[in-house]
Short mmCIF file of C-alpha atoms and ligand atoms in Angstrom, two decimals:
data_model
loop_
_atom_site.label_atom_id
_atom_site.label_comp_id
_atom_site.label_asym_id
_atom_site.label_seq_id
_atom_site.Cartn_x
_atom_site.Cartn_y
_atom_site.Cartn_z
CA MET A 1 -0.37 0.27 -0.32
CA THR A 2 1.49 3.55 -1.16
CA SER A 3 1.48 6.39 1.35
CA SER A 4 -1.23 8.24 -0.60
CA ASP A 5 -3.66 5.14 -0.64
CA ASP A 6 -2.74 5.46 3.35
CA PRO A 7 -7.27 7.00 4.33
CA GLY A 8 -5.82 6.29 8.30
CA SER A 9 -2.63 9.13 7.43
CA GLY A 10 -3.09 12.52 9.04
CA ALA A 11 -4.65 14.51 6.91
CA LEU A 12 -7.79 12.38 6.69
CA ALA A 13 -7.38 12.55 10.22
CA GLY A 14 -11.04 15.22 10.25
CA LEU A 15 -13.12 12.49 8.55
CA ARG A 16 -12.74 9.84 11.91
CA PRO A 17 -14.11 6.34 10.53
CA ARG A 18 -15.76 4.03 12.90
CA LEU A 19 -13.71 1.36 11.36
CA PRO A 20 -13.84 -1.69 10.74
CA SER A 21 -17.57 -1.05 10.53
CA PRO A 22 -20.03 -3.03 13.20
CA LEU A 23 -20.72 -6.68 12.21
CA ARG A 24 -23.64 -7.80 13.49
CA GLU A 25 -26.58 -10.89 13.44
CA VAL A 26 -29.84 -10.46 13.10
CA VAL A 27 -32.32 -13.77 13.31
CA ASP A 28 -34.87 -13.79 10.37
CA GLU A 29 -36.37 -16.99 10.19
CA ARG A 30 -36.33 -16.93 6.15
CA PHE A 31 -32.84 -17.49 7.09
CA ALA A 32 -32.80 -19.59 10.52
CA ARG A 33 -35.06 -22.56 8.49
CA ARG A 34 -33.17 -23.11 5.67
CA GLY A 35 -29.82 -23.16 8.86
CA VAL A 36 -28.24 -19.98 7.22
CA ARG A 37 -26.74 -17.20 9.84
CA LEU A 38 -27.38 -13.24 8.57
CA LEU A 39 -25.15 -11.62 9.82
CA LEU A 40 -25.28 -7.60 8.77
CA LYS A 41 -21.76 -5.67 8.07
CA ARG A 42 -23.06 -2.12 9.09
CA ASP A 43 -21.27 0.89 6.37
CA ASP A 44 -23.70 2.70 7.21
CA LEU A 45 -22.29 3.53 10.50
CA ILE A 46 -18.38 3.97 9.66
CA HIS A 47 -19.06 8.31 9.30
CA PRO A 48 -22.67 9.96 9.17
CA GLU A 49 -22.02 12.05 6.22
CA LEU A 50 -19.60 9.50 4.20
CA VAL A 51 -21.17 7.35 4.26
CA GLY A 52 -20.90 3.22 3.65
CA ASN A 53 -18.66 2.53 1.01
CA LYS A 54 -18.74 6.35 -0.15
CA TRP A 55 -15.69 6.39 2.96
CA ARG A 56 -13.44 3.78 1.73
CA LYS A 57 -13.75 5.29 -2.02
CA LEU A 58 -13.39 8.91 -1.28
CA ALA A 59 -10.87 8.62 1.64
CA PRO A 60 -7.71 7.37 -0.11
CA ASN A 61 -8.88 10.07 -3.03
CA LEU A 62 -9.20 12.12 -0.54
CA ALA A 63 -5.62 11.70 0.41
CA ALA A 64 -4.09 11.79 -3.41
CA ALA A 65 -5.68 15.25 -4.08
CA ALA A 66 -3.22 16.63 -1.21
CA GLY A 67 -5.55 19.72 -0.47
CA ARG A 68 -5.99 20.47 -4.49
CA THR A 69 -9.54 20.59 -6.17
CA VAL A 70 -12.01 17.91 -6.25
CA LEU A 71 -14.12 17.15 -9.11
CA THR A 72 -16.60 14.64 -9.59
CA PHE A 73 -19.27 13.46 -11.57
CA GLY A 74 -23.22 12.44 -11.17
CA GLY A 75 -25.95 12.01 -11.68
CA ALA A 76 -29.53 14.59 -9.58
CA TYR A 77 -29.41 12.41 -6.50
CA SER A 78 -26.09 10.89 -6.90
CA ASN A 79 -25.57 9.63 -2.75
CA HIS A 80 -20.99 10.45 -4.51
CA LEU A 81 -21.92 13.85 -5.35
CA ARG A 82 -23.55 14.29 -1.41
CA ALA A 83 -20.22 12.35 0.22
CA THR A 84 -17.91 13.94 -2.39
CA ALA A 85 -19.65 17.84 -1.14
CA ALA A 86 -19.74 17.00 2.72
CA ALA A 87 -16.05 15.41 2.56
CA GLY A 88 -14.78 18.22 1.11
CA ARG A 89 -16.64 20.76 4.20
CA LEU A 90 -14.70 18.61 6.61
CA LEU A 91 -11.53 18.82 5.11
CA GLY A 92 -11.62 22.17 3.77
CA LEU A 93 -11.14 21.19 -0.16
CA PRO A 94 -12.57 22.91 -2.77
CA THR A 95 -15.27 20.75 -4.69
CA VAL A 96 -17.10 20.44 -7.89
CA GLY A 97 -19.20 18.96 -8.47
CA VAL A 98 -19.75 18.30 -12.71
CA VAL A 99 -24.14 17.41 -12.54
CA ARG A 100 -25.65 15.41 -15.74
CA GLY A 101 -28.07 16.95 -17.70
CA GLU A 102 -27.54 20.84 -18.64
CA GLU A 103 -31.76 21.53 -18.15
CA LEU A 104 -31.00 21.06 -14.16
CA ALA A 105 -29.01 24.61 -13.98
CA GLY A 106 -31.78 27.54 -13.94
CA ARG A 107 -33.99 25.16 -11.56
CA PRO A 108 -34.61 25.20 -8.24
CA LEU A 109 -31.99 22.44 -6.60
CA ASN A 110 -33.60 18.69 -5.22
CA PRO A 111 -32.20 17.97 -1.90
CA SER A 112 -29.76 16.09 -2.58
CA LEU A 113 -27.87 18.98 -4.71
CA ALA A 114 -29.16 21.21 -2.24
CA ARG A 115 -26.86 19.47 0.57
CA CYS A 116 -24.66 19.94 -2.31
CA ALA A 117 -24.27 22.63 -2.01
CA ALA A 118 -24.80 23.92 1.34
CA ASP A 119 -21.41 21.51 1.70
CA GLY A 120 -19.31 24.38 -0.62
CA MET A 121 -19.70 21.85 -3.44
CA ARG A 122 -19.80 24.43 -6.77
CA LEU A 123 -21.92 22.83 -9.20
CA HIS A 124 -21.68 22.34 -13.09
CA PHE A 125 -24.40 21.30 -15.16
CA VAL A 126 -23.15 19.53 -18.00
CA GLU A 127 -25.58 18.10 -21.27
CA ARG A 128 -26.55 14.58 -21.30
CA SER A 129 -24.32 13.75 -24.27
CA ALA A 130 -21.10 15.41 -23.04
CA TYR A 131 -21.41 13.51 -19.66
CA ARG A 132 -21.51 10.51 -21.24
CA ARG A 133 -18.73 11.06 -23.40
CA LYS A 134 -16.77 12.30 -20.40
CA SER A 135 -13.76 9.81 -20.36
CA ASP A 136 -12.85 10.43 -23.18
CA PRO A 137 -10.14 13.02 -22.61
CA GLY A 138 -10.77 16.11 -25.56
CA ILE A 139 -14.17 15.48 -24.18
CA LEU A 140 -13.21 15.95 -19.86
CA ALA A 141 -10.47 18.47 -21.01
CA ALA A 142 -13.39 20.67 -22.22
CA VAL A 143 -15.96 20.15 -19.15
CA LEU A 144 -12.40 21.03 -16.90
CA ARG A 145 -12.13 24.02 -19.03
CA ALA A 146 -16.29 25.49 -18.46
CA ALA A 147 -16.33 24.63 -14.75
CA ASP A 148 -12.09 26.69 -14.83
CA ALA A 149 -11.37 23.36 -12.74
CA VAL A 150 -8.33 22.95 -14.93
CA ASP A 151 -5.61 22.20 -12.42
CA ALA A 152 -8.97 19.79 -10.45
CA TYR A 153 -7.90 15.93 -8.61
CA VAL A 154 -11.00 13.43 -11.19
CA VAL A 155 -12.30 11.08 -9.26
CA PRO A 156 -14.28 9.07 -12.13
CA GLU A 157 -18.22 9.23 -11.55
CA GLY A 158 -19.20 7.13 -8.67
CA GLY A 159 -16.09 7.22 -7.52
CA SER A 160 -14.56 3.97 -8.54
CA ASN A 161 -10.58 4.40 -9.91
CA PRO A 162 -7.55 2.01 -8.43
CA ALA A 163 -7.63 4.43 -4.92
CA ALA A 164 -10.89 3.41 -4.45
CA VAL A 165 -10.72 -0.27 -5.01
CA ARG A 166 -8.03 -1.21 -2.92
CA GLY A 167 -9.44 1.47 0.01
CA CYS A 168 -12.08 -1.25 -0.59
CA ARG A 169 -9.66 -4.28 -0.03
CA ALA A 170 -10.45 -3.64 4.03
CA LEU A 171 -13.28 -4.75 3.58
CA GLY A 172 -12.91 -8.23 2.23
CA THR A 173 -10.34 -8.28 5.14
CA GLU A 174 -12.72 -7.51 7.80
CA LEU A 175 -15.13 -10.27 6.99
CA VAL A 176 -11.88 -13.25 7.25
CA GLY A 177 -12.87 -15.94 9.46
CA HIS A 178 -17.07 -14.42 10.50
CA ALA A 179 -18.58 -14.94 6.85
CA ASP A 180 -18.74 -17.90 4.20
CA VAL A 181 -20.29 -15.79 2.21
CA ALA A 182 -19.97 -11.84 1.86
CA ALA A 183 -23.33 -9.99 0.05
CA VAL A 184 -23.25 -6.22 -2.01
CA ALA A 185 -25.33 -4.33 -4.55
CA CYS A 186 -23.21 -2.92 -6.45
CA GLY A 187 -23.52 0.23 -9.24
CA THR A 188 -19.82 0.53 -11.05
CA GLY A 189 -19.19 -2.61 -9.06
CA GLY A 190 -15.90 -0.76 -7.80
CA THR A 191 -17.06 -2.32 -4.08
CA LEU A 192 -17.24 -5.91 -4.51
CA ALA A 193 -14.07 -5.12 -6.64
CA GLY A 194 -11.98 -4.49 -3.41
CA LEU A 195 -14.03 -6.11 -1.03
CA ALA A 196 -13.25 -9.82 -2.86
CA ALA A 197 -9.50 -9.05 -3.49
CA GLY A 198 -9.46 -8.40 0.36
CA ALA A 199 -11.69 -11.57 1.48
CA GLY A 200 -9.13 -14.36 -0.22
CA ALA A 201 -9.82 -18.17 -1.71
CA GLY A 202 -12.38 -18.97 1.50
CA MET A 203 -15.29 -16.43 0.64
CA ARG A 204 -17.96 -15.74 -2.13
CA VAL A 205 -18.65 -13.33 -2.23
CA LEU A 206 -21.41 -12.12 -4.49
CA GLY A 207 -22.90 -9.26 -6.64
CA ILE A 208 -26.15 -7.58 -7.08
CA PRO A 209 -25.94 -5.01 -10.34
CA VAL A 210 -29.23 -2.44 -9.78
CA LEU A 211 -28.41 -1.66 -12.50
CA ARG A 212 -30.28 -3.59 -15.76
CA GLY A 213 -27.34 -4.84 -19.05
CA GLY A 214 -25.24 -7.36 -17.61
CA PHE A 215 -22.30 -5.97 -19.33
CA LEU A 216 -21.28 -5.52 -15.60
CA ALA A 217 -18.75 -7.93 -14.99
CA ASP A 218 -16.19 -7.39 -17.02
CA GLY A 219 -15.79 -4.13 -16.03
CA ILE A 220 -15.29 -5.25 -13.22
CA ARG A 221 -11.89 -6.96 -14.03
CA ASP A 222 -10.89 -4.07 -15.69
CA LEU A 223 -11.08 -1.85 -12.45
CA GLN A 224 -9.80 -5.14 -10.46
CA THR A 225 -6.63 -5.52 -13.22
CA GLY A 226 -6.20 -1.66 -12.77
CA ALA A 227 -5.93 -1.79 -8.97
CA PHE A 228 -3.84 -4.73 -8.84
CA GLY A 229 -2.96 -6.28 -11.68
CA GLY A 230 -5.00 -8.25 -12.21
CA PRO A 231 -8.36 -10.77 -11.28
CA ARG A 232 -8.59 -11.29 -8.13
CA GLY A 233 -11.15 -13.37 -5.40
CA GLU A 234 -14.03 -15.99 -5.96
CA TRP A 235 -16.90 -13.85 -6.93
CA SER A 236 -20.05 -13.50 -9.06
CA LEU A 237 -22.82 -11.68 -9.71
CA ASP A 238 -26.91 -12.75 -10.40
CA ASP A 239 -28.97 -9.73 -12.47
CA ARG A 240 -31.90 -10.96 -11.61
CA PHE A 241 -32.71 -8.63 -9.41
CA HIS A 242 -32.23 -5.07 -10.27
CA PHE A 243 -36.26 -3.67 -10.79
CA GLY A 244 -35.98 -2.15 -13.74
CA GLY A 245 -33.12 -0.64 -13.54
CA TYR A 246 -31.55 1.94 -11.26
CA ALA A 247 -33.97 3.43 -9.01
CA ARG A 248 -36.58 1.81 -10.01
CA THR A 249 -38.49 0.18 -7.75
CA THR A 250 -41.75 -1.39 -7.64
CA PRO A 251 -44.34 -1.41 -5.36
CA GLU A 252 -43.39 -4.99 -4.39
CA LEU A 253 -39.52 -4.18 -3.49
CA THR A 254 -40.96 -1.49 -1.54
CA ALA A 255 -43.35 -3.87 0.85
CA PHE A 256 -40.43 -5.48 1.30
CA ALA A 257 -37.52 -3.04 2.87
CA GLU A 258 -40.77 -1.29 5.04
CA ASP A 259 -41.14 -4.72 6.37
CA PHE A 260 -36.96 -5.63 6.97
CA GLU A 261 -36.84 -2.36 8.55
CA HIS A 262 -39.91 -3.34 10.41
CA ARG A 263 -38.25 -6.81 11.33
CA HIS A 264 -34.36 -5.90 12.37
CA GLY A 265 -34.58 -1.54 12.85
CA VAL A 266 -32.22 -0.66 9.84
CA PRO A 267 -32.73 1.43 7.66
CA VAL A 268 -32.83 0.57 4.74
CA GLU A 269 -32.21 1.99 1.28
CA ARG A 270 -33.73 2.00 -1.49
CA VAL A 271 -31.86 1.68 -4.33
CA TYR A 272 -29.26 -0.60 -3.51
CA VAL A 273 -29.77 -2.42 -0.66
CA ALA A 274 -33.33 -3.10 -0.76
CA LYS A 275 -32.70 -4.52 -3.95
CA LEU A 276 -29.46 -6.95 -2.38
CA LEU A 277 -31.60 -7.91 1.11
CA TYR A 278 -34.75 -8.59 -1.85
CA ALA A 279 -32.08 -10.90 -3.51
CA LEU A 280 -30.81 -12.31 -0.34
CA VAL A 281 -33.58 -13.33 0.86
CA ALA A 282 -34.40 -14.53 -3.01
CA LEU A 283 -32.23 -17.45 -3.02
CA ALA A 284 -31.75 -18.21 0.31
CA GLU A 285 -35.69 -19.37 -0.51
CA GLU A 286 -33.92 -20.88 -3.62
CA ASN A 287 -31.94 -23.59 -1.56
CA ALA A 288 -28.86 -21.41 -2.87
CA PHE A 289 -26.71 -21.00 0.06
CA PRO A 290 -25.60 -24.16 2.12
CA ARG A 291 -26.54 -25.18 5.71
CA GLY A 292 -24.69 -24.15 8.46
CA SER A 293 -22.93 -21.28 6.38
CA THR A 294 -22.94 -17.71 7.74
CA VAL A 295 -24.01 -15.05 4.26
CA ALA A 296 -22.31 -11.43 5.81
CA ALA A 297 -24.62 -8.87 3.55
CA VAL A 298 -23.26 -5.20 3.36
CA ILE A 299 -25.14 -2.50 4.12
CA THR A 300 -23.69 -0.30 1.91
CA GLY A 301 -25.44 3.29 2.21
CA ARG A 302 -28.83 4.45 4.40
CA PRO A 303 -31.68 6.29 2.76
CA PHE A 304 -31.18 10.04 1.85
CA PRO A 305 -32.98 11.77 3.41
CA GLY A 306 -32.49 10.12 6.50
C1 PLP B 401 -22.95 3.65 -4.57
C2 PLP B 401 -23.39 3.22 -3.93
C3 PLP B 401 -23.32 1.94 -3.86
C4 PLP B 401 -22.57 1.29 -5.54
O1 PLP B 401 -21.11 1.11 -4.74
P1 PLP B 401 -20.51 0.85 -6.43
O2 PLP B 401 -19.18 0.91 -5.53
O3 PLP B 401 -20.29 1.66 -6.96
O4 PLP B 401 -20.81 -0.91 -6.70
C5 PLP B 401 -23.69 0.80 -3.34
N1 PLP B 401 -24.63 1.18 -2.96
C6 PLP B 401 -24.62 1.90 -2.13
C7 PLP B 401 -26.14 2.68 -0.52
C8 PLP B 401 -23.98 3.96 -3.09
O5 PLP B 401 -24.49 4.52 -2.15
#
């Protein structure tokens, strides 16, 4: 690990994470009757504002930014933009959020973007086709010029670069010896890429993509190659639980999430965590987990506004 990857380094002391995050068993008869133990890995408790996997992914990038302006990308409800803005306020770093959708520029900010702005993030709205092509170096350079941030430290959309993936390795090592299966919801898959590397051989890592499309596995292999030089760990994806795509939901999923909150007293974030927990209950019903096994569900976030 290089020192710039070390989230414990002095510059980040103001972030005060709760690490390792708590790991708690919950008794849920839908698992118990199959002889399966369910653990909740409470990454939602790592930090009140840099919630969950966002802390693990951002911390090494904030260290690498070394005081420069941090610029990143997201949609109008992005958890990643809110976390970056909060980090900027806590560390005294200037932040710029490049937001998808030029048409949002003249309108009142939604609660998520309003929180970003209140934390001091400068918002720069970009037309959708340019936003889509932002990894093209020419387009990126034009966006940085237009945002008046040519010297910024750039973190990609969703925050998944090699430093972020290495930052998520600790999530896996924290579970070694406690779980046979670790399960996590996937957006970019950066969290799973790091988790699987830290978990190593002997733990199965299961990813539940919340986006439609079924192209995520290649992206995760690329992220692992970028972060570690090659594939790591024993992971797989189950593409059946996206409920129509990103931020889509159904009455059944909403009812499931409310019921889970009542049973276990844990707030269930709806875009990612609800789909993960739903998937695990369905898989238990299919006898996908051997009797006697322990499954750890990573609670990667918390509802906003909470
Ligand atoms: C961002 C986010 C994820 C997705 O993480 P990836 O590393 O992009 O797969 C999962 N859960 C929550 C709550 C998130 O905010």
